[in-house]
PDB file of C-alpha atoms in Angstrom:
ATOM      1  CA  UNK I   1      33.228  25.839 -16.280  1.00 55.00           C
ATOM      2  CA  UNK I   2      33.853  24.526 -19.245  1.00 59.00           C
ATOM      3  CA  UNK I   3      35.607  21.507 -19.462  1.00 72.00           C
ATOM      4  CA  UNK I   4      38.390  20.589 -21.916  1.00 79.00           C
ATOM      5  CA  UNK I   5      40.042  17.940 -23.832  1.00 80.00           C
ATOM      6  CA  UNK I   6      42.709  15.507 -21.914  1.00 81.00           C
ATOM      7  CA  UNK I   7      44.908  12.638 -22.782  1.00 84.00           C
ATOM      8  CA  UNK I   8      46.587  10.436 -20.271  1.00 84.00           C
ATOM      9  CA  UNK I   9      49.840  10.117 -22.110  1.00 83.00           C
ATOM     10  CA  UNK I  10      52.288   7.261 -23.350  1.00 88.00           C
ATOM     11  CA  UNK I  11      52.980   4.626 -20.627  1.00 93.00           C
ATOM     12  CA  UNK I  12      49.997   6.497 -18.105  1.00 96.00           C
ATOM     13  CA  UNK I  13      50.272   5.610 -14.379  1.00 96.00           C
ATOM     14  CA  UNK I  14      47.157   5.753 -12.341  1.00 96.00           C
ATOM     15  CA  UNK I  15      47.441   6.360  -8.913  1.00 96.00           C
ATOM     16  CA  UNK I  16      44.827   5.024  -6.881  1.00 95.00           C
ATOM     17  CA  UNK I  17      43.952   6.516  -2.948  1.00 94.00           C
ATOM     18  CA  UNK I  18      41.246   5.333  -0.743  1.00 91.00           C
ATOM     19  CA  UNK I  19      39.893   1.711   0.351  1.00 78.00           C
ATOM     20  CA  UNK I  20      39.402  -0.623  -2.644  1.00 61.00           C
ATOM     21  CA  UNK I  21      36.618  -2.608  -2.536  1.00 50.00           C
ATOM     22  CA  UNK I  22      36.227  -6.214  -0.983  1.00 47.00           C
ATOM     23  CA  UNK I  23      36.442  -9.287  -3.196  1.00 46.00           C
ATOM     24  CA  UNK I  24      36.027 -13.382  -2.964  1.00 43.00           C
ATOM     25  CA  UNK I  25      38.828 -15.590  -3.952  1.00 46.00           C
ATOM     26  CA  UNK I  26      37.365 -15.837  -7.441  1.00 47.00           C
ATOM     27  CA  UNK I  27      37.188 -11.992  -8.258  1.00 54.00           C
ATOM     28  CA  UNK I  28      40.188  -9.834  -9.030  1.00 67.00           C
ATOM     29  CA  UNK I  29      40.379  -7.151  -6.172  1.00 84.00           C
ATOM     30  CA  UNK I  30      39.881  -3.675  -7.734  1.00 87.00           C
ATOM     31  CA  UNK I  31      43.609  -2.825  -8.028  1.00 87.00           C
ATOM     32  CA  UNK I  32      43.883  -5.680  -9.945  1.00 90.00           C
ATOM     33  CA  UNK I  33      40.958  -5.174 -12.648  1.00 92.00           C
ATOM     34  CA  UNK I  34      42.763  -1.552 -12.938  1.00 95.00           C
ATOM     35  CA  UNK I  35      46.431  -3.176 -13.488  1.00 95.00           C
ATOM     36  CA  UNK I  36      44.843  -5.251 -15.971  1.00 94.00           C
ATOM     37  CA  UNK I  37      43.341  -2.567 -17.859  1.00 96.00           C
ATOM     38  CA  UNK I  38      46.548  -0.191 -17.845  1.00 96.00           C
ATOM     39  CA  UNK I  39      48.367  -3.035 -19.126  1.00 96.00           C
ATOM     40  CA  UNK I  40      46.758  -2.870 -22.068  1.00 96.00           C
ATOM     41  CA  UNK I  41      47.917   0.615 -22.795  1.00 95.00           C
ATOM     42  CA  UNK I  42      51.243   0.019 -21.670  1.00 95.00           C
ATOM     43  CA  UNK I  43      50.890   1.896 -18.260  1.00 96.00           C
ATOM     44  CA  UNK I  44      50.766   0.815 -14.631  1.00 96.00           C
ATOM     45  CA  UNK I  45      48.884   1.313 -11.250  1.00 96.00           C
ATOM     46  CA  UNK I  46      49.962   2.717  -8.138  1.00 95.00           C
ATOM     47  CA  UNK I  47      47.985   2.299  -5.131  1.00 94.00           C
ATOM     48  CA  UNK I  48      48.686   3.428  -1.549  1.00 93.00           C
ATOM     49  CA  UNK I  49      48.873   6.524   0.641  1.00 94.00           C
ATOM     50  CA  UNK I  50      48.551  10.026  -0.805  1.00 94.00           C
ATOM     51  CA  UNK I  51      52.338  10.336   0.097  1.00 94.00           C
ATOM     52  CA  UNK I  52      53.152   6.615  -1.957  1.00 94.00           C
ATOM     53  CA  UNK I  53      50.898   7.738  -5.101  1.00 95.00           C
ATOM     54  CA  UNK I  54      52.337  11.414  -5.637  1.00 94.00           C
ATOM     55  CA  UNK I  55      55.989   9.950  -5.214  1.00 94.00           C
ATOM     56  CA  UNK I  56      55.144   7.855  -8.238  1.00 94.00           C
ATOM     57  CA  UNK I  57      54.357  11.145 -10.492  1.00 94.00           C
ATOM     58  CA  UNK I  58      50.991   9.505 -11.564  1.00 96.00           C
ATOM     59  CA  UNK I  59      49.144  10.609 -14.759  1.00 96.00           C
ATOM     60  CA  UNK I  60      46.069  10.734 -12.768  1.00 97.00           C
ATOM     61  CA  UNK I  61      44.551   9.843  -9.606  1.00 97.00           C
ATOM     62  CA  UNK I  62      41.678   7.594  -8.900  1.00 96.00           C
ATOM     63  CA  UNK I  63      40.397   9.055  -5.127  1.00 95.00           C
ATOM     64  CA  UNK I  64      38.085   6.153  -3.838  1.00 95.00           C
ATOM     65  CA  UNK I  65      35.662   8.267  -1.880  1.00 93.00           C
ATOM     66  CA  UNK I  66      35.350  11.597  -0.041  1.00 92.00           C
ATOM     67  CA  UNK I  67      37.998  10.585   2.393  1.00 92.00           C
ATOM     68  CA  UNK I  68      40.408   9.737  -0.297  1.00 93.00           C
ATOM     69  CA  UNK I  69      39.662  13.288  -2.202  1.00 94.00           C
ATOM     70  CA  UNK I  70      39.690  15.171   1.044  1.00 93.00           C
ATOM     71  CA  UNK I  71      43.125  13.692   1.822  1.00 93.00           C
ATOM     72  CA  UNK I  72      44.662  14.547  -1.543  1.00 93.00           C
ATOM     73  CA  UNK I  73      43.331  18.349  -1.135  1.00 93.00           C
ATOM     74  CA  UNK I  74      44.650  18.675   2.118  1.00 92.00           C
ATOM     75  CA  UNK I  75      48.335  17.452   1.023  1.00 90.00           C
ATOM     76  CA  UNK I  76      48.459  19.539  -2.196  1.00 83.00           C
ATOM     77  CA  UNK I  77      51.454  16.721  -3.059  1.00 83.00           C
ATOM     78  CA  UNK I  78      50.156  16.247  -6.490  1.00 84.00           C
ATOM     79  CA  UNK I  79      47.450  19.027  -6.886  1.00 82.00           C
ATOM     80  CA  UNK I  80      47.847  20.050 -10.872  1.00 89.00           C
ATOM     81  CA  UNK I  81      47.386  15.453 -11.349  1.00 94.00           C
ATOM     82  CA  UNK I  82      43.698  15.340 -12.648  1.00 96.00           C
ATOM     83  CA  UNK I  83      41.433  13.215 -10.285  1.00 96.00           C
ATOM     84  CA  UNK I  84      38.921  10.413 -11.094  1.00 97.00           C
ATOM     85  CA  UNK I  85      36.391  11.238  -8.094  1.00 96.00           C
ATOM     86  CA  UNK I  86      34.322   7.471  -6.998  1.00 95.00           C
ATOM     87  CA  UNK I  87      31.521   7.565  -4.722  1.00 93.00           C
ATOM     88  CA  UNK I  88      32.308  11.123  -4.175  1.00 91.00           C
ATOM     89  CA  UNK I  89      29.387  14.022  -3.332  1.00 82.00           C
ATOM     90  CA  UNK I  90      27.043  14.313  -6.342  1.00 74.00           C
ATOM     91  CA  UNK I  91      28.247  18.130  -6.757  1.00 77.00           C
ATOM     92  CA  UNK I  92      31.804  16.672  -8.211  1.00 84.00           C
ATOM     93  CA  UNK I  93      32.277  15.235 -11.508  1.00 83.00           C
ATOM     94  CA  UNK I  94      33.412  11.304 -10.753  1.00 89.00           C
ATOM     95  CA  UNK I  95      31.931   7.909 -11.456  1.00 94.00           C
ATOM     96  CA  UNK I  96      30.683   5.079  -9.344  1.00 93.00           C
ATOM     97  CA  UNK I  97      32.429   2.244  -8.139  1.00 92.00           C
ATOM     98  CA  UNK I  98      30.454  -0.204 -10.097  1.00 91.00           C
ATOM     99  CA  UNK I  99      31.539   1.881 -12.992  1.00 93.00           C
ATOM    100  CA  UNK I 100      35.277   2.527 -12.295  1.00 95.00           C
ATOM    101  CA  UNK I 101      37.001   0.079 -14.794  1.00 94.00           C
ATOM    102  CA  UNK I 102      34.713   1.671 -17.679  1.00 95.00           C
ATOM    103  CA  UNK I 103      35.407   4.925 -16.466  1.00 96.00           C
ATOM    104  CA  UNK I 104      38.998   4.503 -16.297  1.00 96.00           C
ATOM    105  CA  UNK I 105      39.153   2.801 -20.161  1.00 96.00           C
ATOM    106  CA  UNK I 106      37.543   5.972 -20.904  1.00 96.00           C
ATOM    107  CA  UNK I 107      40.174   7.864 -19.729  1.00 96.00           C
ATOM    108  CA  UNK I 108      42.728   5.962 -21.469  1.00 96.00           C
ATOM    109  CA  UNK I 109      40.828   6.195 -24.428  1.00 95.00           C
ATOM    110  CA  UNK I 110      41.183   9.923 -24.373  1.00 94.00           C
ATOM    111  CA  UNK I 111      37.676  10.362 -24.188  1.00 94.00           C
ATOM    112  CA  UNK I 112      37.448  11.961 -20.975  1.00 94.00           C
ATOM    113  CA  UNK I 113      37.385  15.478 -20.300  1.00 93.00           C
ATOM    114  CA  UNK I 114      38.951  17.793 -17.491  1.00 94.00           C
ATOM    115  CA  UNK I 115      37.212  20.419 -15.249  1.00 92.00           C
ATOM    116  CA  UNK I 116      38.930  22.827 -13.207  1.00 92.00           C
ATOM    117  CA  UNK I 117      37.272  23.848  -9.535  1.00 92.00           C
ATOM    118  CA  UNK I 118      38.660  26.687  -7.305  1.00 93.00           C
ATOM    119  CA  UNK I 119      39.999  26.107  -4.120  1.00 95.00           C
ATOM    120  CA  UNK I 120      39.845  27.895  -1.064  1.00 97.00           C
ATOM    121  CA  UNK I 121      42.859  28.061   1.719  1.00 97.00           C
ATOM    122  CA  UNK I 122      41.141  28.252   5.321  1.00 97.00           C
ATOM    123  CA  UNK I 123      43.395  29.390   8.288  1.00 96.00           C
ATOM    124  CA  UNK I 124      41.708  29.421  11.758  1.00 95.00           C
ATOM    125  CA  UNK I 125      43.320  31.763  14.052  1.00 90.00           C
ATOM    126  CA  UNK I 126      47.169  31.193  13.528  1.00 86.00           C
ATOM    127  CA  UNK I 127      46.767  27.710  12.785  1.00 85.00           C
ATOM    128  CA  UNK I 128      47.741  25.221  10.050  1.00 84.00           C
ATOM    129  CA  UNK I 129      45.994  26.097   6.567  1.00 91.00           C
ATOM    130  CA  UNK I 130      43.341  23.487   5.153  1.00 95.00           C
ATOM    131  CA  UNK I 131      42.004  23.586   1.953  1.00 96.00           C
ATOM    132  CA  UNK I 132      38.147  23.639   0.560  1.00 96.00           C
ATOM    133  CA  UNK I 133      36.755  22.303  -2.495  1.00 95.00           C
ATOM    134  CA  UNK I 134      33.242  22.656  -1.662  1.00 96.00           C
ATOM    135  CA  UNK I 135      32.480  25.005   1.765  1.00 97.00           C
ATOM    136  CA  UNK I 136      33.435  26.364   5.026  1.00 98.00           C
ATOM    137  CA  UNK I 137      30.690  26.214   7.737  1.00 98.00           C
ATOM    138  CA  UNK I 138      30.862  27.947  11.452  1.00 97.00           C
ATOM    139  CA  UNK I 139      27.922  26.473  13.159  1.00 95.00           C
ATOM    140  CA  UNK I 140      27.427  26.859  16.613  1.00 92.00           C
ATOM    141  CA  UNK I 141      28.055  22.985  18.353  1.00 84.00           C
ATOM    142  CA  UNK I 142      24.910  22.731  20.695  1.00 79.00           C
ATOM    143  CA  UNK I 143      21.495  22.622  18.816  1.00 72.00           C
ATOM    144  CA  UNK I 144      19.348  25.514  18.717  1.00 71.00           C
ATOM    145  CA  UNK I 145      21.872  27.786  20.286  1.00 81.00           C
ATOM    146  CA  UNK I 146      22.398  30.703  18.550  1.00 88.00           C
ATOM    147  CA  UNK I 147      25.583  33.160  18.153  1.00 92.00           C
ATOM    148  CA  UNK I 148      26.613  36.189  16.151  1.00 94.00           C
ATOM    149  CA  UNK I 149      28.518  36.361  13.450  1.00 95.00           C
ATOM    150  CA  UNK I 150      30.596  38.977  11.255  1.00 96.00           C
ATOM    151  CA  UNK I 151      31.810  38.542   7.629  1.00 97.00           C
ATOM    152  CA  UNK I 152      34.855  41.352   5.868  1.00 97.00           C
ATOM    153  CA  UNK I 153      35.461  40.938   2.470  1.00 97.00           C
ATOM    154  CA  UNK I 154      38.875  42.651   1.579  1.00 96.00           C
ATOM    155  CA  UNK I 155      38.972  44.585   4.950  1.00 93.00           C
ATOM    156  CA  UNK I 156      35.581  45.571   4.524  1.00 96.00           C
ATOM    157  CA  UNK I 157      32.514  44.927   6.773  1.00 97.00           C
ATOM    158  CA  UNK I 158      29.986  43.211   5.109  1.00 97.00           C
ATOM    159  CA  UNK I 159      27.602  42.242   8.080  1.00 95.00           C
ATOM    160  CA  UNK I 160      26.856  41.079  11.517  1.00 95.00           C
ATOM    161  CA  UNK I 161      24.005  38.888  12.262  1.00 95.00           C
ATOM    162  CA  UNK I 162      22.693  36.547  14.864  1.00 94.00           C
ATOM    163  CA  UNK I 163      22.213  32.928  13.624  1.00 93.00           C
ATOM    164  CA  UNK I 164      23.241  29.287  13.771  1.00 93.00           C
ATOM    165  CA  UNK I 165      25.643  29.914  11.591  1.00 94.00           C
ATOM    166  CA  UNK I 166      27.253  31.038   8.638  1.00 97.00           C
ATOM    167  CA  UNK I 167      28.505  29.190   5.505  1.00 98.00           C
ATOM    168  CA  UNK I 168      30.911  30.340   2.433  1.00 98.00           C
ATOM    169  CA  UNK I 169      30.883  28.083  -0.391  1.00 97.00           C
ATOM    170  CA  UNK I 170      33.031  28.090  -3.883  1.00 96.00           C
ATOM    171  CA  UNK I 171      31.114  27.583  -7.195  1.00 94.00           C
ATOM    172  CA  UNK I 172      30.950  23.497  -6.891  1.00 94.00           C
ATOM    173  CA  UNK I 173      29.657  24.110  -3.316  1.00 94.00           C
ATOM    174  CA  UNK I 174      27.105  26.502  -3.964  1.00 95.00           C
ATOM    175  CA  UNK I 175      25.008  23.581  -4.897  1.00 94.00           C
ATOM    176  CA  UNK I 176      25.396  21.923  -1.784  1.00 92.00           C
ATOM    177  CA  UNK I 177      24.490  23.065   1.770  1.00 93.00           C
ATOM    178  CA  UNK I 178      25.005  26.869   0.818  1.00 95.00           C
ATOM    179  CA  UNK I 179      21.884  26.355  -1.473  1.00 95.00           C
ATOM    180  CA  UNK I 180      19.806  24.679   1.131  1.00 95.00           C
ATOM    181  CA  UNK I 181      20.113  27.422   3.227  1.00 94.00           C
ATOM    182  CA  UNK I 182      19.199  30.045   0.564  1.00 93.00           C
ATOM    183  CA  UNK I 183      21.949  30.952  -1.154  1.00 94.00           C
ATOM    184  CA  UNK I 184      22.369  31.367  -4.625  1.00 95.00           C
ATOM    185  CA  UNK I 185      24.160  28.658  -7.326  1.00 95.00           C
ATOM    186  CA  UNK I 186      27.477  30.453  -8.662  1.00 94.00           C
ATOM    187  CA  UNK I 187      29.135  29.601 -11.955  1.00 90.00           C
ATOM    188  CA  UNK I 188      32.582  28.744 -11.786  1.00 82.00           C
ATOM    189  CA  UNK I 189      33.475  31.368 -14.561  1.00 85.00           C
ATOM    190  CA  UNK I 190      33.462  34.077 -11.818  1.00 88.00           C
ATOM    191  CA  UNK I 191      36.048  34.043  -9.058  1.00 90.00           C
ATOM    192  CA  UNK I 192      33.748  34.056  -6.185  1.00 96.00           C
ATOM    193  CA  UNK I 193      31.945  32.571  -3.193  1.00 97.00           C
ATOM    194  CA  UNK I 194      28.688  32.812  -1.841  1.00 98.00           C
ATOM    195  CA  UNK I 195      28.040  33.628   1.965  1.00 98.00           C
ATOM    196  CA  UNK I 196      24.758  32.914   3.727  1.00 97.00           C
ATOM    197  CA  UNK I 197      23.695  32.802   7.267  1.00 96.00           C
ATOM    198  CA  UNK I 198      22.343  29.487   8.685  1.00 95.00           C
ATOM    199  CA  UNK I 199      18.840  29.925  10.306  1.00 91.00           C
ATOM    200  CA  UNK I 200      19.409  33.521  10.996  1.00 91.00           C
ATOM    201  CA  UNK I 201      17.590  34.876  14.141  1.00 91.00           C
ATOM    202  CA  UNK I 202      16.099  37.768  11.684  1.00 87.00           C
ATOM    203  CA  UNK I 203      14.733  36.148   8.529  1.00 80.00           C
ATOM    204  CA  UNK I 204      15.792  39.406   6.157  1.00 84.00           C
ATOM    205  CA  UNK I 205      19.356  38.498   6.689  1.00 85.00           C
ATOM    206  CA  UNK I 206      21.048  38.871   3.046  1.00 92.00           C
ATOM    207  CA  UNK I 207      23.163  36.204   1.424  1.00 95.00           C
ATOM    208  CA  UNK I 208      26.242  37.260  -0.689  1.00 96.00           C
ATOM    209  CA  UNK I 209      28.264  36.983  -3.481  1.00 97.00           C
ATOM    210  CA  UNK I 210      31.729  37.761  -2.491  1.00 97.00           C
ATOM    211  CA  UNK I 211      35.072  37.863  -4.126  1.00 96.00           C
ATOM    212  CA  UNK I 212      36.976  34.533  -3.266  1.00 94.00           C
ATOM    213  CA  UNK I 213      39.894  36.084  -1.874  1.00 92.00           C
ATOM    214  CA  UNK I 214      40.852  37.741   1.375  1.00 94.00           C
ATOM    215  CA  UNK I 215      37.388  36.827   3.465  1.00 97.00           C
ATOM    216  CA  UNK I 216      37.374  36.725   7.227  1.00 98.00           C
ATOM    217  CA  UNK I 217      34.568  34.900   8.994  1.00 97.00           C
ATOM    218  CA  UNK I 218      34.212  36.088  13.123  1.00 96.00           C
ATOM    219  CA  UNK I 219      32.473  34.911  16.312  1.00 95.00           C
ATOM    220  CA  UNK I 220      31.117  38.193  17.857  1.00 93.00           C
ATOM    221  CA  UNK I 221      29.726  36.638  21.174  1.00 88.00           C
ATOM    222  CA  UNK I 222      30.744  34.532  23.699  1.00 78.00           C
ATOM    223  CA  UNK I 223      27.876  32.708  24.329  1.00 80.00           C
ATOM    224  CA  UNK I 224      28.342  29.079  22.577  1.00 82.00           C
ATOM    225  CA  UNK I 225      31.442  27.764  21.157  1.00 88.00           C
ATOM    226  CA  UNK I 226      31.492  27.279  17.537  1.00 94.00           C
ATOM    227  CA  UNK I 227      32.880  24.500  15.200  1.00 95.00           C
ATOM    228  CA  UNK I 228      34.647  25.239  12.164  1.00 96.00           C
ATOM    229  CA  UNK I 229      34.134  22.644   9.078  1.00 96.00           C
ATOM    230  CA  UNK I 230      35.634  22.051   6.337  1.00 96.00           C
ATOM    231  CA  UNK I 231      34.114  20.248   3.297  1.00 95.00           C
ATOM    232  CA  UNK I 232      32.004  18.354   5.808  1.00 92.00           C
ATOM    233  CA  UNK I 233      34.728  17.908   8.182  1.00 94.00           C
ATOM    234  CA  UNK I 234      35.025  19.287  11.629  1.00 95.00           C
ATOM    235  CA  UNK I 235      38.265  20.819  12.160  1.00 94.00           C
ATOM    236  CA  UNK I 236      38.364  22.848  15.221  1.00 93.00           C
ATOM    237  CA  UNK I 237      35.773  24.740  17.996  1.00 93.00           C
ATOM    238  CA  UNK I 238      36.648  28.456  18.382  1.00 92.00           C
ATOM    239  CA  UNK I 239      35.370  31.074  20.600  1.00 87.00           C
ATOM    240  CA  UNK I 240      35.080  34.835  20.057  1.00 90.00           C
ATOM    241  CA  UNK I 241      38.795  35.950  20.005  1.00 80.00           C
ATOM    242  CA  UNK I 242      39.238  33.626  16.828  1.00 89.00           C
ATOM    243  CA  UNK I 243      39.143  34.429  13.172  1.00 94.00           C
ATOM    244  CA  UNK I 244      38.787  32.122  10.236  1.00 97.00           C
ATOM    245  CA  UNK I 245      40.579  33.771   6.937  1.00 98.00           C
ATOM    246  CA  UNK I 246      39.669  32.409   3.779  1.00 98.00           C
ATOM    247  CA  UNK I 247      41.737  32.910   0.255  1.00 97.00           C
ATOM    248  CA  UNK I 248      41.782  31.750  -3.007  1.00 95.00           C
ATOM    249  CA  UNK I 249      44.009  28.905  -3.228  1.00 94.00           C
ATOM    250  CA  UNK I 250      44.427  27.476  -6.770  1.00 91.00           C
ATOM    251  CA  UNK I 251      42.414  24.870  -8.333  1.00 92.00           C
ATOM    252  CA  UNK I 252      41.567  21.037  -8.296  1.00 93.00           C
ATOM    253  CA  UNK I 253      40.992  19.342 -11.690  1.00 93.00           C
ATOM    254  CA  UNK I 254      38.824  16.500 -12.034  1.00 95.00           C
ATOM    255  CA  UNK I 255      38.339  14.030 -14.856  1.00 95.00           C
ATOM    256  CA  UNK I 256      34.315  14.251 -16.097  1.00 93.00           C
ATOM    257  CA  UNK I 257      33.024  10.783 -17.954  1.00 92.00           C
ATOM    258  CA  UNK I 258      30.705  11.548 -20.678  1.00 88.00           C
ATOM    259  CA  UNK I 259      26.976  10.376 -19.973  1.00 77.00           C
ATOM    260  CA  UNK I 260      27.753   9.901 -16.282  1.00 64.00           C
TER     261      UNK I 260
END
């Protein structure tokens, strides 16, 4: 998806979620370095938990690592605030920790751009809702164990196949694991996901591009427990009686730093 211009506004507040870098007695901490930069622009830094940061009504949020970005996504507390990912998965915009101060200065100068990524809601059975930025994976929890899976899209049966698992990915996630199992790369300009089997028993099993709303994954044979993972984190183990429902659930905006 195309990026758009974005400015932090007057008296910007930078939220910082995640673990800062260690520093010696002679070196400022990461938070202290950011506080110095924000002060130059009449702003401030609020580090802490997702709840603490979001209560401060930040102009943008610095997410230090995949765990911080995942926590922001799951909370939904300040989901409309642009995020600057730091040391996160390579498929997403962002920067590295050793370039963070320069990146924040770029943001405050108004030279960063914002890119919007579709997000999925994932409900395992009747349980709580999770959110996925990259992908949702069902896979047998034992190596080399095969099971049988089915995919439904908007109430229509798409296919049923034997495999080690199945992955459903967003446009940004289609560059990762889904692509490694021969799924196509998606453009974020279309409201779709890619669904691909993992190590299918029949090597001629299809891959699909499907609407990103009202998708259901099911385990059809009670042969092995199946782990459900969202963005690389295993959340639950299911059996043949549990269905995984996937729907579109808004967007997440990330800050794009030119030349990074």
